[in-house]
Coordinates of C-alpha atoms in Angstrom, one line a residue:
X18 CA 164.7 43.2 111.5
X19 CA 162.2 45.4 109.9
X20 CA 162.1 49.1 110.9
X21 CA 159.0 50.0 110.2
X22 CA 156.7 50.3 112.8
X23 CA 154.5 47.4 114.3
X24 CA 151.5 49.3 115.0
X25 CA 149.5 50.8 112.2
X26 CA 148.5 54.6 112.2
X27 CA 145.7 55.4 113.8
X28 CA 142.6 56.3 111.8
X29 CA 140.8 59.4 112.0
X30 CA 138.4 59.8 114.5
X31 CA 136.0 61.0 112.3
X32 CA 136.5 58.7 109.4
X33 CA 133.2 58.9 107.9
X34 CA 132.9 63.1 107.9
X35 CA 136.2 63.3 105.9
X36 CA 135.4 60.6 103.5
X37 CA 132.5 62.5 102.5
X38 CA 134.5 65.7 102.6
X39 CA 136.8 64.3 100.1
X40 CA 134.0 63.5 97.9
X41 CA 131.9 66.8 98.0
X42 CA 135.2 68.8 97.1
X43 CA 135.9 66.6 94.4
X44 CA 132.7 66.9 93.0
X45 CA 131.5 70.1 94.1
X46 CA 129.0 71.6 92.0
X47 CA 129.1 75.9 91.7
X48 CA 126.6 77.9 92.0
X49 CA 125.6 80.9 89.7
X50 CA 122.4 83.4 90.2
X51 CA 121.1 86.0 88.1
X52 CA 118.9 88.6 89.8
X53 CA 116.3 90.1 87.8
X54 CA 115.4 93.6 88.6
X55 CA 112.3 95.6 87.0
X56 CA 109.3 97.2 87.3
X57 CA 105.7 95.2 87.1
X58 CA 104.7 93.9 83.5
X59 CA 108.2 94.7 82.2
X60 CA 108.9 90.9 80.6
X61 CA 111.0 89.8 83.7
X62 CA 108.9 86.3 83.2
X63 CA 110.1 85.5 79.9
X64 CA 113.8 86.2 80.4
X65 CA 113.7 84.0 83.3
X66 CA 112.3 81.3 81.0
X67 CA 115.0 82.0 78.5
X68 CA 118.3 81.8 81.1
X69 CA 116.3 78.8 82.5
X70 CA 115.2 77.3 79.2
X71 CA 111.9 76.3 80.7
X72 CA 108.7 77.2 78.6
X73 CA 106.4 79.9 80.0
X74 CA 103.5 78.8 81.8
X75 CA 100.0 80.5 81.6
X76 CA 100.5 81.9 85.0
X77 CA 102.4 84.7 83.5
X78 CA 99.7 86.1 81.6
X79 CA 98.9 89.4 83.3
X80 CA 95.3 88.5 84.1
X81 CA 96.6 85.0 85.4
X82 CA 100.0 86.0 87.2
X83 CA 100.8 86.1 90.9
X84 CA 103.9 87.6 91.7
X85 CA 105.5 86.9 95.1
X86 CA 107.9 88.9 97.0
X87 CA 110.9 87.3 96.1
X88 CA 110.2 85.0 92.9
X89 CA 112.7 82.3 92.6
X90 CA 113.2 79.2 89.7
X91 CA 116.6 77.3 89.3
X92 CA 118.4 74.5 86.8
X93 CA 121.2 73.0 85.9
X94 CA 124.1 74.4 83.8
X95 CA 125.2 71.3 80.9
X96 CA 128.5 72.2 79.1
X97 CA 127.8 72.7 75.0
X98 CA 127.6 68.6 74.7
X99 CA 125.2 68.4 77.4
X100 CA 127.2 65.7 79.6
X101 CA 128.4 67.0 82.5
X102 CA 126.7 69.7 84.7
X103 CA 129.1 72.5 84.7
X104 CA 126.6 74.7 87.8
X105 CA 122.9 75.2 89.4
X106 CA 121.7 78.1 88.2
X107 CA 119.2 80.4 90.4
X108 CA 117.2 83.7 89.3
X109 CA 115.6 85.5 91.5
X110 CA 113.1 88.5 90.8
X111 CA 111.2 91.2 92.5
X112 CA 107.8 92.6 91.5
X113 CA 108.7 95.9 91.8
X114 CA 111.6 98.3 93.2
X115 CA 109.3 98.8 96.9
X116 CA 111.7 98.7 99.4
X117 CA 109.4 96.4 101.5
X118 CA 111.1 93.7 98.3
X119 CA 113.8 94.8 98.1
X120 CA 114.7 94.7 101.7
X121 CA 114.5 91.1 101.6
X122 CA 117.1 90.3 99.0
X123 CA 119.9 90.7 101.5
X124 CA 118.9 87.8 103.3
X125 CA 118.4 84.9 100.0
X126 CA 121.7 86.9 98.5
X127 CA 124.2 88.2 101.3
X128 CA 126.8 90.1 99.3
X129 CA 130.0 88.6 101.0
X130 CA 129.2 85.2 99.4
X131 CA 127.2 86.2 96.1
X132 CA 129.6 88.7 95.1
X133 CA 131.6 86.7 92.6
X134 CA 128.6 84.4 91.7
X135 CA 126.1 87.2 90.8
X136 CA 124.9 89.0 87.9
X137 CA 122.4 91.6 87.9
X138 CA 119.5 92.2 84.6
X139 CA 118.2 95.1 85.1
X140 CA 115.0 95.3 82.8
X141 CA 113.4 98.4 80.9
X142 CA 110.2 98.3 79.1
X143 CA 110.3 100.0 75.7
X144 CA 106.0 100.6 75.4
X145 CA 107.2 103.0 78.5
X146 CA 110.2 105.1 76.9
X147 CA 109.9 107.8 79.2
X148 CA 111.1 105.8 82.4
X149 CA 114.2 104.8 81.6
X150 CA 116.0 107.2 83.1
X151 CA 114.2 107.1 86.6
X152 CA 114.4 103.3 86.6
X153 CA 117.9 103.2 85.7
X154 CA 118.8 105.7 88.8
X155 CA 116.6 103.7 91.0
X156 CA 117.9 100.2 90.1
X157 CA 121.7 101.1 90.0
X158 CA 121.6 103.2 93.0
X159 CA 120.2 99.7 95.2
X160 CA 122.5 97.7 93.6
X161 CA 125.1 100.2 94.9
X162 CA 124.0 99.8 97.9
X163 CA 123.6 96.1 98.4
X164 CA 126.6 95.2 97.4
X165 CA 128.0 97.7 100.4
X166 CA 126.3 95.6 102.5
X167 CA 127.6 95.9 106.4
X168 CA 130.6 97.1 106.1
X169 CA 133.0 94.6 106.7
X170 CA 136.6 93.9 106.2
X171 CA 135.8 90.4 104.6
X172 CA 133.2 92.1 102.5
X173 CA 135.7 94.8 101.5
X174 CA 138.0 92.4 100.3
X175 CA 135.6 90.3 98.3
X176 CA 134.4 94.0 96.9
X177 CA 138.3 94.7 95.5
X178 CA 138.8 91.7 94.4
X179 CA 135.0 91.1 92.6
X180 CA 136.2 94.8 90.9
X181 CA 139.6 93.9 90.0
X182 CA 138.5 90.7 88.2
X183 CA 135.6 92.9 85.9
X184 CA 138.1 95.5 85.4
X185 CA 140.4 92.9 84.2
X186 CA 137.5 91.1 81.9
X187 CA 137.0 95.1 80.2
X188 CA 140.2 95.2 79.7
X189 CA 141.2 91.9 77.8
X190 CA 137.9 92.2 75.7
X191 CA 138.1 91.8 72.2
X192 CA 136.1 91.5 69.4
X193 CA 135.2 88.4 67.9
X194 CA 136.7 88.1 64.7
X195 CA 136.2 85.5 61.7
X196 CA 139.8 86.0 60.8
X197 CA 142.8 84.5 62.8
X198 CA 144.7 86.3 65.7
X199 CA 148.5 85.7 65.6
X200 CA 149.5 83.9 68.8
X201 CA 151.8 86.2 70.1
X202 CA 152.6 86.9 73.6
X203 CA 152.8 90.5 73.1
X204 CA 149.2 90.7 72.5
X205 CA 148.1 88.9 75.6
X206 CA 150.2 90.6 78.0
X207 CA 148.8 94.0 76.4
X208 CA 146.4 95.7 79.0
X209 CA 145.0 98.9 77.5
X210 CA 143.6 101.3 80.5
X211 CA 139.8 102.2 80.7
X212 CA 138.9 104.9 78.6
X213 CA 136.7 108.1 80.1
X214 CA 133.9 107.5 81.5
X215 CA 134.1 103.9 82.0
X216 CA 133.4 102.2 85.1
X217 CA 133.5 105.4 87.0
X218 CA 130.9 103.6 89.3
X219 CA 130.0 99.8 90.3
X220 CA 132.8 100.0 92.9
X221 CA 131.7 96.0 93.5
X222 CA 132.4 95.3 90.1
X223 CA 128.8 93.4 89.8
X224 CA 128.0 92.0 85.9
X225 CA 125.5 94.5 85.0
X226 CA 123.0 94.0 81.9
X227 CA 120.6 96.5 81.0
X228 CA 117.9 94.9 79.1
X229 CA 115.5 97.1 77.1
X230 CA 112.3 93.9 76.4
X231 CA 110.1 94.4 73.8
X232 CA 112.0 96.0 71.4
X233 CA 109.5 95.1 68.6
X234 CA 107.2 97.8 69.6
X235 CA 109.9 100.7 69.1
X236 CA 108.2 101.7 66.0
X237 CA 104.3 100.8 66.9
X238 CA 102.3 103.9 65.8
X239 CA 99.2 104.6 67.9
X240 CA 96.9 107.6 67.9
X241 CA 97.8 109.8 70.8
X242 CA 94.5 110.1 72.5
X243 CA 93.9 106.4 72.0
X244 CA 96.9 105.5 73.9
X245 CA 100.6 104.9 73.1
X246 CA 103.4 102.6 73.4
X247 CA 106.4 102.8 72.4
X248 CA 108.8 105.7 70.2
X249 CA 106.2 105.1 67.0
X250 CA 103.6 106.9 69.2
X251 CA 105.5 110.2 70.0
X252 CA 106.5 110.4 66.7
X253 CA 104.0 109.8 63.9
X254 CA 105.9 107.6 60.8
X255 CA 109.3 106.6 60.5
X256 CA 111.0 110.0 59.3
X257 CA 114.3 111.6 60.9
X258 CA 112.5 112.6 63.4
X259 CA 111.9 109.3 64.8
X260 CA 115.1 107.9 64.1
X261 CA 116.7 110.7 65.8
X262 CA 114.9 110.3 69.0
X263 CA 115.7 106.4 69.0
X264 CA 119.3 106.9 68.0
X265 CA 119.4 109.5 71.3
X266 CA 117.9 106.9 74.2
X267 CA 120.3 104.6 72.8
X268 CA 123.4 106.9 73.2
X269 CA 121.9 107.7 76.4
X270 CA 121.2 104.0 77.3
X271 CA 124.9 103.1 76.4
X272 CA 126.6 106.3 78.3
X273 CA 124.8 105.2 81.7
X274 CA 125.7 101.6 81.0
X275 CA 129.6 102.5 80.4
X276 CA 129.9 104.2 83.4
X277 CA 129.0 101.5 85.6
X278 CA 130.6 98.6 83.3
X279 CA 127.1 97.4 81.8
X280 CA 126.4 95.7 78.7
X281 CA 123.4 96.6 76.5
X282 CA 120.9 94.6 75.0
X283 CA 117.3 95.3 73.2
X284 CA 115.2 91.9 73.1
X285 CA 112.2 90.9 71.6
X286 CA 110.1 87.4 71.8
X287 CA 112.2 86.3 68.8
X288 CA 113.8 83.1 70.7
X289 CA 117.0 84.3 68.7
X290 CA 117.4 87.7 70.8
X291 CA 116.7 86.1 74.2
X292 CA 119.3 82.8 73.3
X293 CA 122.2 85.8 72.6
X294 CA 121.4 87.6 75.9
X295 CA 121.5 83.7 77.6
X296 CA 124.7 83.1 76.3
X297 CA 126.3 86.6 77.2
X298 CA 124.9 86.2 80.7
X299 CA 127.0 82.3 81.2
X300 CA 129.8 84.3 79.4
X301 CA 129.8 86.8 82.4
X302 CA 129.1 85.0 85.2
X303 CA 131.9 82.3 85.0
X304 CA 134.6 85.1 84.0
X305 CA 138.2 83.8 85.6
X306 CA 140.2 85.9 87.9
X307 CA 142.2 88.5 87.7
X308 CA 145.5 87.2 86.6
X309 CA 148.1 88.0 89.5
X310 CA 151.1 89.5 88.5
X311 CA 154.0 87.5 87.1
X312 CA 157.4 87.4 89.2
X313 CA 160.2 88.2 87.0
X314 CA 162.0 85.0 85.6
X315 CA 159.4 82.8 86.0
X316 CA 156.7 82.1 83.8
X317 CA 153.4 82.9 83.7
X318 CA 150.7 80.8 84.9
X319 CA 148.1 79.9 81.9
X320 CA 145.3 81.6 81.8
X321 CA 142.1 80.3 82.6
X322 CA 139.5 79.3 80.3
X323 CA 136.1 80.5 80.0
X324 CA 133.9 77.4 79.5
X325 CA 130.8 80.3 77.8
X326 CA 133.0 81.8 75.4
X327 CA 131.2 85.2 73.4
X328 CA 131.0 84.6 70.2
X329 CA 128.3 87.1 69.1
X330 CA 129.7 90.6 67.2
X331 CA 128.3 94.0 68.7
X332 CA 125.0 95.2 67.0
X333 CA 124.2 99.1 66.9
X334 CA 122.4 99.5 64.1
X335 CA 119.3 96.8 64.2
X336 CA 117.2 98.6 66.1
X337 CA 115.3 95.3 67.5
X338 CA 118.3 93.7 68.1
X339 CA 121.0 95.9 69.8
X340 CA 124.2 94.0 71.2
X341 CA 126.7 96.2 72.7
X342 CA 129.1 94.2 75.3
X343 CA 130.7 95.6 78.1
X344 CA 134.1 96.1 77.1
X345 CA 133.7 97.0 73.6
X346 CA 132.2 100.6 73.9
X347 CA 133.4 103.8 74.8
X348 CA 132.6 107.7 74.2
X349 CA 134.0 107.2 70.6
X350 CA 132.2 104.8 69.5
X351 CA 128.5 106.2 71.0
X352 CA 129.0 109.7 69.3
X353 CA 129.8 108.3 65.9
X354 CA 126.0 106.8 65.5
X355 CA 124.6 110.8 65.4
X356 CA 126.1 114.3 67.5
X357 CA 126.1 113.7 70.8
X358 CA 127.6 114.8 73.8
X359 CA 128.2 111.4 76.5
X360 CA 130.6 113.8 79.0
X361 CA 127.7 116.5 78.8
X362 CA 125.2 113.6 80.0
X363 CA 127.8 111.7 82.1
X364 CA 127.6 115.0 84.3
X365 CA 123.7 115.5 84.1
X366 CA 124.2 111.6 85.8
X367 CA 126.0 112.7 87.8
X368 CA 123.8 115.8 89.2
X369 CA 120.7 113.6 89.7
X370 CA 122.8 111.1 91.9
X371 CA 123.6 114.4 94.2
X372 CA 120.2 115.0 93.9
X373 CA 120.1 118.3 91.5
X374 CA 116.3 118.5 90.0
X375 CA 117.0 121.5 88.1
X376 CA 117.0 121.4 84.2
X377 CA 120.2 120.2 83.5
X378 CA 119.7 117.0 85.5
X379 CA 119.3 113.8 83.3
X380 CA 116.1 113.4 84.4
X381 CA 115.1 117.1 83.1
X382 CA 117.1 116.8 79.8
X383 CA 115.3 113.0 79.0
X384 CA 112.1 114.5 79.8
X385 CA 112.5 116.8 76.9
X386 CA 113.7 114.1 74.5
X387 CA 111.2 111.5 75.5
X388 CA 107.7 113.2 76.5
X389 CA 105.9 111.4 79.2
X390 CA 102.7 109.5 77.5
X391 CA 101.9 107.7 80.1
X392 CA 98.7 107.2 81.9
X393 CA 98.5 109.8 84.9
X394 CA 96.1 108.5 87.8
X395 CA 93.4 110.7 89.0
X396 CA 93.8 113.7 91.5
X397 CA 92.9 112.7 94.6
X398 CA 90.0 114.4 96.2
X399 CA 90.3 117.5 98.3
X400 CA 91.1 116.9 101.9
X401 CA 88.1 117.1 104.2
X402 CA 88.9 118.3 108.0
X403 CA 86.3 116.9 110.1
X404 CA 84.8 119.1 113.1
X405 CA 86.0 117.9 116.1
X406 CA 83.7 115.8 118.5
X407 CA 83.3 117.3 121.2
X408 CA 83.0 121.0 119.4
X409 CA 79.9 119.3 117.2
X410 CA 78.5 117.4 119.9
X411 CA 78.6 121.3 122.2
X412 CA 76.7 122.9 119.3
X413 CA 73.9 120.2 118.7
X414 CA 73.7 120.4 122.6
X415 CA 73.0 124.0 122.4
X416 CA 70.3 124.0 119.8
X417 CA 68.2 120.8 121.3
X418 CA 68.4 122.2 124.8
X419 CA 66.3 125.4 124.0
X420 CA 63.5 123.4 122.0
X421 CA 61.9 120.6 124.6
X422 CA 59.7 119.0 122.3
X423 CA 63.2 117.6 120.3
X424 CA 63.9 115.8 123.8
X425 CA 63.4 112.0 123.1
X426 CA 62.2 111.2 126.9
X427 CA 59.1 113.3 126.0
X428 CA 57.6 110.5 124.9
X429 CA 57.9 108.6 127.9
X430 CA 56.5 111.3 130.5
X431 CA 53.0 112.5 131.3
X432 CA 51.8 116.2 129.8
X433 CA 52.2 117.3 132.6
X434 CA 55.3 116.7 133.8
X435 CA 56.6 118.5 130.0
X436 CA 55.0 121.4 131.0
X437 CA 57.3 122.3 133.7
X438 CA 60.5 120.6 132.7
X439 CA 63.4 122.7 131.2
X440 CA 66.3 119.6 131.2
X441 CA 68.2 119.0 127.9
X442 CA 68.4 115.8 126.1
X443 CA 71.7 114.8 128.2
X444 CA 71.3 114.5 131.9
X445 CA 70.2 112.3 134.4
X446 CA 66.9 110.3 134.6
X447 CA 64.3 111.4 137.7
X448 CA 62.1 108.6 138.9
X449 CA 59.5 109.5 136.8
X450 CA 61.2 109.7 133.9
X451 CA 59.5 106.7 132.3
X452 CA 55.9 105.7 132.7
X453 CA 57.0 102.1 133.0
X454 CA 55.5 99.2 135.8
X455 CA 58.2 98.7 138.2
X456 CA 58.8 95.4 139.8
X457 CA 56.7 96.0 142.9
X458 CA 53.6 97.4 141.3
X459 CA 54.1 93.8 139.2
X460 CA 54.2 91.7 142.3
X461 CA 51.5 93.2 144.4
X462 CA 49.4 93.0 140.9
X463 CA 49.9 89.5 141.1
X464 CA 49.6 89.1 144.6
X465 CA 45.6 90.5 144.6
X466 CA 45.0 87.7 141.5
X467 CA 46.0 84.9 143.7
X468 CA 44.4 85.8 146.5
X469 CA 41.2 87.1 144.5
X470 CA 41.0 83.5 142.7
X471 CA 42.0 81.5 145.7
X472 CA 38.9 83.2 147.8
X473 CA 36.3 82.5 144.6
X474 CA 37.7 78.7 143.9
X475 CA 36.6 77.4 147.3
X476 CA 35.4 79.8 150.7
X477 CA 37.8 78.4 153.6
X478 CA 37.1 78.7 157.1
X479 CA 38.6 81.8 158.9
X480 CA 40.9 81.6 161.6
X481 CA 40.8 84.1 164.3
X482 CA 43.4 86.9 164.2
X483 CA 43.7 86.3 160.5
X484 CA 42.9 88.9 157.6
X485 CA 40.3 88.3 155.9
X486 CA 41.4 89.4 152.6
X487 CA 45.1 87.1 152.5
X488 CA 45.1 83.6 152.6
X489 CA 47.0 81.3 154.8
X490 CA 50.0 80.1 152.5
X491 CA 50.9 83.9 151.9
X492 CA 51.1 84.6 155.6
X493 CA 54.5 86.3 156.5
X494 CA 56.7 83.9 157.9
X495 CA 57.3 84.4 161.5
X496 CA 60.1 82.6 164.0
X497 CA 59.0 78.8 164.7
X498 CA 60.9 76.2 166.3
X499 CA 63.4 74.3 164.2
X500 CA 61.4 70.8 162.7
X501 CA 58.2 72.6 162.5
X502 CA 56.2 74.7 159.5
X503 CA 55.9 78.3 160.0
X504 CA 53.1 79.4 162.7
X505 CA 50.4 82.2 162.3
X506 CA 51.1 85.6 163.7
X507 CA 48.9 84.3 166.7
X508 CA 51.1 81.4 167.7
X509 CA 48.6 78.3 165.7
X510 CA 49.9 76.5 163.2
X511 CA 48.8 78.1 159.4
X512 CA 45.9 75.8 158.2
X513 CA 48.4 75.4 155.1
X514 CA 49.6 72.1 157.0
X515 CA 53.3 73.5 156.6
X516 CA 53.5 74.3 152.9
X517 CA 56.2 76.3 151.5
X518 CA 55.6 79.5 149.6
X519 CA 57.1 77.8 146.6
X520 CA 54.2 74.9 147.0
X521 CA 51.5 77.6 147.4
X522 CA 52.7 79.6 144.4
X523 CA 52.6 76.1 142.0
X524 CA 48.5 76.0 143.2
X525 CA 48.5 79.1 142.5
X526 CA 49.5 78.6 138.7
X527 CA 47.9 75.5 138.5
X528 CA 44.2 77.3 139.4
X529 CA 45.3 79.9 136.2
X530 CA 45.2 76.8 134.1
X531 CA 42.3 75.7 135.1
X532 CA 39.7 78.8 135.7
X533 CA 38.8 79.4 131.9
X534 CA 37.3 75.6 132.2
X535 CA 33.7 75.1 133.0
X536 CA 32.9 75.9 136.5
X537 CA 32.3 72.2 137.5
X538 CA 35.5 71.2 136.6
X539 CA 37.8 73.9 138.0
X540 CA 35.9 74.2 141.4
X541 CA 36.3 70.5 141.5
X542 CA 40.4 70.5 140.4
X543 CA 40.9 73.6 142.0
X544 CA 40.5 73.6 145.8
X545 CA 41.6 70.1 145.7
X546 CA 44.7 71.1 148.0
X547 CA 42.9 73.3 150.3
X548 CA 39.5 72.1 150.6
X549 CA 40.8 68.7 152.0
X550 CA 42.5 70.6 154.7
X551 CA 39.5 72.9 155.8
X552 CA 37.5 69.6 155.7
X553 CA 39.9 68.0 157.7
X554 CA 39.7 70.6 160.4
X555 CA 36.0 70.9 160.0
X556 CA 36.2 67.2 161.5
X557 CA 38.7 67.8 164.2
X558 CA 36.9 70.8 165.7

């Protein structure tokens, strides 16, 4: 007898959803962004081509570009034998640091979910030395903030563990070497601690790259009233003096990017600077987690691999071409280059963050390294307080009301009527106030025409009791019985046989037309209407 069961197990009931589960987790593709972060006109375009590897369009010419409040442009990752696609790529940028773009980052990059998928460029533009400072504080101190984002406890988490995995990366950096590293377990389970002033800050533990563009224009020599860009045009030639004040933003650039974990790069529109900063930013954003601890007397997991190994040796001393990864400086190694102090400036940071101004603040002692050469806009013009309206309309009031002939309705009134008035040129109208024709004086006018060219076109016959000087159709209407036209005032019936005042008004406009004609023609045309009537009753009496 066979014991397994007769009936076969039932299927899902949602066989189709978890096939296609199956298949998107098997072949689930990550995704990696890069935000961009810098002021207008600062070369945030041409990275973006670079990480992308698309070519430039004309649109980013400055004349031609249009920038949007959140720009955005993605691709696909290819391993190094462009086969399989290792992620999708997006880099988003701002315009500028206005919090009206800023604010809308949050919402395309929520920080619980882009925390370990994010890296952050923050760009500096070296034809504007003197800003690095300000822009550094501005940038660093919003990505501070986003990545604090609401507050939660899942956000928390994702915040220690994003910093534990970067503090782990510094830690197991090392050099690239030519020469051969003895496999040795003692050296891979060495974990030196972080030095001073490392990664005091960045408590997300974002990738941070600060990336100084156009580097080519460090020593551009200008003449000072023409305008200036870059170091060359503080500092005429390339003495001491020049090297000195390039050598000090650099130790300054490298002290602000060590305490927040930050790597350092100048670039230029050589392809060969942009390709090293491409393949440092891969390198950082697919950095593994941070190994967990091993339990005694078992063995360790095997690390894993970083499919964008960096292979590129720091660079301090090409000025064009600076390369200092994160994990590979320290306060050593950046007052070696010339004397400097980084804990002296690590506490000036520190002061403008609290919001000192006073002259030890980073921002005073950068000022005095790096004069400010740029462009200053125009002062604005003084403020002008208007009078208020009702104070300027009292005084005009005043002065017109004691002169009459500034009184506008003078115009409109007889002499003689001026000669006794006293109003101002605000109040309320008399009857006279205009020397206008008022609708009555218009009607009566017209009245004494019609009846004036009805009497001349054709004499009618009187009727008793009746005016002489109005004719029949403009008789006032008086009470009649109901079928029948309106009656005279002494009870007859008019002589207009009926006629409505509308009828009698139409002869009368028909007679206008026809009165500048020769007299045969309009008498004949004329009384057409009424002289058939008076004829008629001529016959009947």
């Amino acid at each position: 007898m066979d014991a397994r069961s007769s009936s076969p197990e039932p299927p899902p009931q949602d066989l189709w959803s978890s096939i296609l589960d199956s298949v998107s987790t098997t072949r689930t593709i990550p995704s990696k962004q890069i935000l961009i972060l810098g002021q207008p006109s600062t070369g945030k375009s041409t990275l973006t081509s670079a990480f992308l590897q698309k070519p430039a369009s004309d649109d980013s010419k400055d004349e031609n570009k249009i920038d949007f409040a959140i720009g955005y442009d993605f691709a696909d990752v290819r391993d190094d034998a462009d086969e399989d696609t290792i992620a999708r790529l997006s880099v988003y940028t701002v315009p500028s640091a206005d919090h009206s773009y800023t604010a809308l980052l949050p919402n395309f990059l929520p920080p619980r979910t882009a925390l370990p998928h994010t890296l952050v460029v923050v760009v500096l533009d070296w034809t504007r030395p003197w800003t690095f400072v300000e822009e550094l504080e501005t940038w660093l101190q919003w990505i501070e903030t986003w990545s604090q984002g609401d507050g939660s406890r899942e956000l928390e988490i994702a915040r220690e563990e994003n910093r534990e995995r970067w503090q782990s990366h510094l830690q197991h950096y090392v050099e690239p070497s030519t020469d051969p590293i003895p496999a040795t377990s003692t050296l891979s389970n060495t974990v030196l601690p972080l030095g001073p002033g490392i990664l005091t800050h960045n408590s997300a533990g974002i990738p941070i790259i600060v990336a100084c563009t156009k580097a080519d224009l460090i020593d551009e020599g200008h003449d000072l009233v023409a305008g200036v860009s870059g170091m060359g045009g503080m500092v005429k030639g390339t003495g001491g003096e020049w090297e000195e004040r390039t050598d000090g933003v650099m130790q300054i650039l490298r002290t602000i990017s060590l305490k927040y974990g930050a790597a350092l790069f100048y670039t230029t529109p050589q392809p060969e600077t942009l390709q090293v900063l491409r393949q440092y930013a891969f390198n950082s954003l697919f950095v593994p987690p941070a190994p967990s601890p091993g339990v005694p007397g078992t063995d360790a997991p095997a690390p894993v691999r970083n499919p964008f190994p960096f292979q590129h040796k720091p660079n301090t001393l090409d000025r064009d071409r600076v390369v200092v990864p994160a994990g590979w400086d320290s306060w050593g190694k950046i007052s070696v280059l010339r004397e400097f102090d980084p804990k002296a400036w690590g506490e000036a940071w520190e002061r403008d963050l609290e919001g000192d101004s006073d002259g030890s603040s980073a921002k005073a002692l950068f000022a005095a390294l790096v004069p400010d050469q740029g462009a200053k806009p125009p002062p604005l013009p003084p403020f002008n307080n208007p009078t208020p309206e009702q104070a300027f309309l009292a005084k005009n009031y005043d002065e017109n009301s004691k002169k009459a002939d500034r009184d506008p309705r003078g115009a409109f009134r007889d002499p003689g009527e001026l000669e006794g008035a006293t109003a101002g040129i605000v109040g309320p109208l008399g009857p006279s106030g205009f020397s206008l024709p008022n609708v009555a004086t218009a009607l009566s006018k017209m009245e004494n025409e019609m009846i004036n060219t009805l009497t001349s076109a054709a004499p009618e016959r009187r009727v008793p009791g009746r005016p002489a000087n109005r004719p029949a159709g403009l008789q006032p209407p008086s009470a009649s019985p109901p079928g029948r036209g309106p009656a005279s005032p002494n009870g007859t019936p008019s002589p207009t046989g009926g006629q409505t005042q509308h009828e009698v008004l139409q002869n009368f406009f028909q007679s206008l037309l026809t009165k500048d004609r020769p007299s045969g023609a309009g008498a004949s045309r004329a009384p057409k209407t009424n002289g058939t009537k008076d004829a008629a009753e001529d016959s009947g009496s």
